[in-house]
Coordinates of C-alpha atoms and ligand atoms in Angstrom, one line a residue:
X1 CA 0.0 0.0 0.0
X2 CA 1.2 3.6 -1.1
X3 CA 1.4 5.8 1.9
X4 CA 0.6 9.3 1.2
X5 CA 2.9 11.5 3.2
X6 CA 0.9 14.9 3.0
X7 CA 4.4 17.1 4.1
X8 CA 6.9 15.5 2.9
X9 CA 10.3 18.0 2.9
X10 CA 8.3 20.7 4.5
X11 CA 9.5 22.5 7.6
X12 CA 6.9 23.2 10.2
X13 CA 6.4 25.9 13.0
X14 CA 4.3 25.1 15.5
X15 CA 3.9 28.0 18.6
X16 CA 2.0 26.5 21.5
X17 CA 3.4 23.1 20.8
X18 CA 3.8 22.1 24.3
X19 CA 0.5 21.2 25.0
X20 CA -3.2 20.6 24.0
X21 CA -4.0 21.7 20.2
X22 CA -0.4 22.6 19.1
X23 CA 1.3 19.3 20.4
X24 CA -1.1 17.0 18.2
X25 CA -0.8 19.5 15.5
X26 CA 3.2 18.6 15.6
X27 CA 3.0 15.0 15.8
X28 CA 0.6 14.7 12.9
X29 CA 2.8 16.8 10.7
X30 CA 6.1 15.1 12.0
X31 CA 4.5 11.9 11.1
X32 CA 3.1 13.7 7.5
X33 CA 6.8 14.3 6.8
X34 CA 7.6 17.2 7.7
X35 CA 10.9 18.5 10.2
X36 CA 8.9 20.5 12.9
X37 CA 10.5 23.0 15.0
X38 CA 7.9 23.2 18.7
X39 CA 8.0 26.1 20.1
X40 CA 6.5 27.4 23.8
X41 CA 6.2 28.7 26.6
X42 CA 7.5 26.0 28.8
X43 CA 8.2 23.5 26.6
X44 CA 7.9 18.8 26.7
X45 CA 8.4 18.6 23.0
X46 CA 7.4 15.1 21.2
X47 CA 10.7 12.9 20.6
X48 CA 11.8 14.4 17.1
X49 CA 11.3 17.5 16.9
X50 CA 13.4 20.5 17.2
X51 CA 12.2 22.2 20.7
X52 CA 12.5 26.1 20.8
X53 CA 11.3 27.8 24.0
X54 CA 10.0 30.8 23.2
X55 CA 7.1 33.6 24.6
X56 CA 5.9 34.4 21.3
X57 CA 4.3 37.6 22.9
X58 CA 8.2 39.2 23.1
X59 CA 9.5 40.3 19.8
X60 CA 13.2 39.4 21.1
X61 CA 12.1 35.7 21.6
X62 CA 10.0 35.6 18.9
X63 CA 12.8 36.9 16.9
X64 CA 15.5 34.0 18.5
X65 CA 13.2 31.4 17.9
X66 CA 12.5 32.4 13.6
X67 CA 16.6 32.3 13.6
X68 CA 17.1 29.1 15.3
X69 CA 14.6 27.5 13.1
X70 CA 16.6 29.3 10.2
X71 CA 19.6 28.5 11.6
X72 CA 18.5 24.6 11.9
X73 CA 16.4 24.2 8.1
X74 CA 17.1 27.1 6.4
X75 CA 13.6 27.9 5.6
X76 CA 10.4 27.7 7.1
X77 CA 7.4 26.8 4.2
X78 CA 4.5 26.3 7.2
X79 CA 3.9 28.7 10.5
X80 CA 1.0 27.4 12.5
X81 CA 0.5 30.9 15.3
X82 CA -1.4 28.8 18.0
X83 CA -0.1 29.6 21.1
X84 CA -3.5 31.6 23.4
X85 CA -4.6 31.9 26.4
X86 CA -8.2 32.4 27.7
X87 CA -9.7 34.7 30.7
X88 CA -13.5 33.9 31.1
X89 CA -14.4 37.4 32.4
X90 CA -17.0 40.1 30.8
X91 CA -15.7 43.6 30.2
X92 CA -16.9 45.5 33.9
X93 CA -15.4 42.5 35.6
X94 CA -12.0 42.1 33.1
X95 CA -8.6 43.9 34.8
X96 CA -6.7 46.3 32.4
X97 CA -4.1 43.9 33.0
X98 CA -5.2 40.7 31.9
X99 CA -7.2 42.7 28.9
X100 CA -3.4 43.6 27.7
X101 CA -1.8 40.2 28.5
X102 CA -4.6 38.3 26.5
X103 CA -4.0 40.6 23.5
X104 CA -0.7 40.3 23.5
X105 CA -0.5 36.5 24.1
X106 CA -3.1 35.9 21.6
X107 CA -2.8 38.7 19.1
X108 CA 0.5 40.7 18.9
X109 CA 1.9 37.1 18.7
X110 CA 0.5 36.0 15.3
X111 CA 1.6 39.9 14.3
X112 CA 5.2 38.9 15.4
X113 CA 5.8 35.5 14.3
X114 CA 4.2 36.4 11.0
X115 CA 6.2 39.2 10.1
X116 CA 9.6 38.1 11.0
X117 CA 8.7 34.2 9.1
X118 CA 7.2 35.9 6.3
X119 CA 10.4 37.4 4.9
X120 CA 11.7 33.8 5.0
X121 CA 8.8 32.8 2.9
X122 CA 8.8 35.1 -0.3
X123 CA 10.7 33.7 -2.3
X124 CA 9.0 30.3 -2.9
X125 CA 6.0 30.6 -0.9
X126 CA 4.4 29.1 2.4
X127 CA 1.1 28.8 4.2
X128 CA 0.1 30.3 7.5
X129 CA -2.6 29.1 10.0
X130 CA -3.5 30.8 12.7
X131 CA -6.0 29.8 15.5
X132 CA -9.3 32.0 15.9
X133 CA -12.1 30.2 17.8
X134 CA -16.0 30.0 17.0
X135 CA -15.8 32.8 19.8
X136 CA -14.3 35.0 16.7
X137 CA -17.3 34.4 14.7
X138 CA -20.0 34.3 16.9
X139 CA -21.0 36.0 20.1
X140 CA -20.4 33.5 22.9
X141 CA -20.8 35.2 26.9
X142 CA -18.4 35.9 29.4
X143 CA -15.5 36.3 27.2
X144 CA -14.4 39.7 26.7
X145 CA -11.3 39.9 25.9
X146 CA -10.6 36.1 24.4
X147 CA -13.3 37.2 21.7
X148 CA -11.8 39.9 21.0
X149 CA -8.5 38.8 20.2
X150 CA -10.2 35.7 18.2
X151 CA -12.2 38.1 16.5
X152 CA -8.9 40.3 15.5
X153 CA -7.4 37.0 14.6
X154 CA -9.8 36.7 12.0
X155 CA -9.9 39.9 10.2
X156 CA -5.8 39.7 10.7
X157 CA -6.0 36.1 8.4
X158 CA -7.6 38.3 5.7
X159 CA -5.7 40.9 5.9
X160 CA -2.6 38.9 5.2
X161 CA -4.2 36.8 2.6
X162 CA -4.7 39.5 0.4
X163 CA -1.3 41.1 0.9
X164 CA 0.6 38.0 1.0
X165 CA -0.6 36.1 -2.1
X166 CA 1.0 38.0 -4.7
X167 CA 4.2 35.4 -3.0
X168 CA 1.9 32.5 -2.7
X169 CA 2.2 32.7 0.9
X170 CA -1.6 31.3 1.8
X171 CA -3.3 32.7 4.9
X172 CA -6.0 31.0 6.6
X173 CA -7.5 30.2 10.2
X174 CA -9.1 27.7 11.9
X175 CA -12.2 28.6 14.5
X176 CA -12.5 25.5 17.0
X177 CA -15.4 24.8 19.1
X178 CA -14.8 23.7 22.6
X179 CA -12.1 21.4 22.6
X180 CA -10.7 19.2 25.4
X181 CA -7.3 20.3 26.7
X182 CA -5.3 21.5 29.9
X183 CA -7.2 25.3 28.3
X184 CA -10.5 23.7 29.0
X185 CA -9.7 21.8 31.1
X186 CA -11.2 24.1 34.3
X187 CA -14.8 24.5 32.8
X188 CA -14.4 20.6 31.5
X189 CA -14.0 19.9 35.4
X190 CA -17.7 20.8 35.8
X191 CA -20.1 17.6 34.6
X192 CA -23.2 20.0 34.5
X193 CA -20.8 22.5 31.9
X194 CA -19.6 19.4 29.7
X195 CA -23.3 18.3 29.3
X196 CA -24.0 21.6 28.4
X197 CA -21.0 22.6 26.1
X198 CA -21.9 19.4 24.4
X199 CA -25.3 20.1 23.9
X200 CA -24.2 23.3 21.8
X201 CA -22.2 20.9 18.9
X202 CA -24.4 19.3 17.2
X203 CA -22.3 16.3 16.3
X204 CA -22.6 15.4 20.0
X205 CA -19.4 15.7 21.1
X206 CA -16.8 17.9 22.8
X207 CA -13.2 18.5 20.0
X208 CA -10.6 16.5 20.5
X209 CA -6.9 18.5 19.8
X210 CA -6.5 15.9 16.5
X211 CA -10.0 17.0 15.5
X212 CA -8.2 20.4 15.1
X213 CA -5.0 18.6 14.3
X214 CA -6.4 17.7 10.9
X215 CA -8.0 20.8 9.6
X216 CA -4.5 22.7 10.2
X217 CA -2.9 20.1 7.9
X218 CA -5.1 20.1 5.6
X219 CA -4.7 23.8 4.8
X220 CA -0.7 23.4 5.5
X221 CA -0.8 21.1 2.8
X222 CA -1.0 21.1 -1.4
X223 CA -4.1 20.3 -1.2
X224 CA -5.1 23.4 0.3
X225 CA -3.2 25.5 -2.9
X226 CA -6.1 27.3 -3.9
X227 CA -7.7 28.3 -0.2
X228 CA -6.4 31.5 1.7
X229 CA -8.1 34.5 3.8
X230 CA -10.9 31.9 4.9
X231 CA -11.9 31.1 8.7
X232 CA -12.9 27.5 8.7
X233 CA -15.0 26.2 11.6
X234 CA -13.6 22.6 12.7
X235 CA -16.7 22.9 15.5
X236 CA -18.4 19.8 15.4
X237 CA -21.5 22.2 13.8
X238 CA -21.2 24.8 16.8
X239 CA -21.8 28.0 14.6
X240 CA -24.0 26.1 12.1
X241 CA -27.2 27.7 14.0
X242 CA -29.4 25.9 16.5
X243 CA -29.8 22.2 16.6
X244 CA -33.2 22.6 18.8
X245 CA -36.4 22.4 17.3
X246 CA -38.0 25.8 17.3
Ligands
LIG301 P1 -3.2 24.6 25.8 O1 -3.2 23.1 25.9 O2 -3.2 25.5 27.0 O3 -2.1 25.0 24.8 C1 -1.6 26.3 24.6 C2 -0.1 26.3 24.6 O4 0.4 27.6 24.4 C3 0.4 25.9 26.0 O5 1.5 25.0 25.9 C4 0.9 27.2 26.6 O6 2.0 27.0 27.5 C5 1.4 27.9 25.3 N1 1.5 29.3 25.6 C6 0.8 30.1 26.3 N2 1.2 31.4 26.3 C7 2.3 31.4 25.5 C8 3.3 32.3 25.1 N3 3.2 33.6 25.5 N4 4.3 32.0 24.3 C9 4.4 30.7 23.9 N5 3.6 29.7 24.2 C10 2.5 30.0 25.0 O7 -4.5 25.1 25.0 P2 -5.2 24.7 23.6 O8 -6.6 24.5 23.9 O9 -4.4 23.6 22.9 O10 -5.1 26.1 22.9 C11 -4.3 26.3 21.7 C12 -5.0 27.4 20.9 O11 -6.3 27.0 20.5 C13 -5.2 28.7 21.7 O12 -4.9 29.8 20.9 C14 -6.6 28.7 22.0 O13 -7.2 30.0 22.2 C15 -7.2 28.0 20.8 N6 -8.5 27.4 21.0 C16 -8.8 26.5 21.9 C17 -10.0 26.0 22.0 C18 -10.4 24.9 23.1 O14 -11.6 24.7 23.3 N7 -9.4 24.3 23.7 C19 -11.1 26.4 21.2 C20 -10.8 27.4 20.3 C21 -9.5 27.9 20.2 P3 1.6 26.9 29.1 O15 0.7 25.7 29.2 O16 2.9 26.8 29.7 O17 0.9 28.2 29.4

């Protein structure tokens, strides 16, 4: 049997690769064939791949870690910006402080690791993902802040999708429902709250990080060469509309 290897030859940043989402994103595409270089916070990398610790909300880290990667593969052809945090607060109840840190963590991050990979990607071309959330595209309570920067994340993708294609540099996002991971893991805690998180995806289930996993390769790879600027729910039907009768 022919096994297709989806990323063969292609080198792979991954930001929050430590954990949740981002680690199964860099196992999949390790075992697609690709060289990944993990980068985090605080950083358990999977056997294989090259381990960069980096807080991709500091341009001077964000900056060592595009070098080292550089330095390592010469190139980078795929940048997956999923490294977030959430704060479940509303806007009266939100500190300034933790308004800034989520932006920053969540949005000035994409800005930084996108502009200093994309110089590396001109010349022949690349595909960027970055990781919005349903909460980008739909209102969802309680979540001031985290929407915010999902929503920002969004309009960002498009943004770079039209500026960047001219060097076939593809731009797209990927809007996850709830998801179970060490993020969720506080609200996921709570029976009553998974019964009723679960109730909202139609397809009856909470996301599982390879859920996400696969949508992200799938836009990293060829087979995604004529997609960019879209936000693609991976949701389990979450934004789809309302799966009560009515
Ligand atoms: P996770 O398991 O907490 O993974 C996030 C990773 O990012 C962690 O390893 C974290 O490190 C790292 N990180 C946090 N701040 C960082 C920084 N400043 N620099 C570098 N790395 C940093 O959560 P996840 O659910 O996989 O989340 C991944 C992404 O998916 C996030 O952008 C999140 O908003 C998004 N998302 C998640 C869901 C969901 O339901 N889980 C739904 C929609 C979107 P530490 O653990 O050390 O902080």
């Amino acid at each position: 049997m022919i096994e297709l290897v989806r990323l063969a030859g292609k080198i792979v940043l991954v930001t929050g690769a430590g954990s949740g989402i981002g680690r199964a994103t860099a196992i999949l595409c390790a075992r697609e064939g690709a060289r990944v270089i993990a980068a985090d916070i605080s950083l358990e990398p999977a056997s294989g791949q090259l381990a960069v610790q980096a807080d991709v909300s500091d341009s001077e880290q964000v900056q060592a870690m595009v070098q080292r990667a550089i330095q390592e593969y010469g190139t980078i052809d795929v940048l997956f910006n999923n490294a977030g945090i959430a704060v479940r607060q509303t806007v009266a109840e939100q500190s300034e402080q933790d308004w800034d840190r989520v932006i920053q963590v969540n949005v000035r991050s994409v800005f930084l690791c996108s502009k200093y990979t994309i110089p590396h990607m001109m010349a022949r071309g690349g595909s960027i993902i970055n990781m919005a959330s349903v909460v980008g595209i739909t209102g969802v309570r309680n979540r001031a802040a985290y929407s915010t920067s999902k929503g920002a994340i969004v309009a960002l993708t498009r943004n770079m999708a039209l500026d960047y294609a001219q060097y076939g540099i593809r731009v797209n996002c990927v809007c996850p429902g709830f998801t179970e991971t060490p993020l969720t893991r506080g609200l996921l805690s709570n029976p009553a709250a998974v019964a009723k998180l679960t109730a909202l995806h139609p397809l009856g289930r909470l996301g599982r990080p390879e859920d996400i996993a696969a949508a992200v390769l799938f836009l990293a790879s060829d087979e995604a060469a004529w997609i960019t600027g879209v936000a693609l729910p991976v949701d389990g039907g979450f934004t789809a509309g309302h799966a009560t009768d009515v």
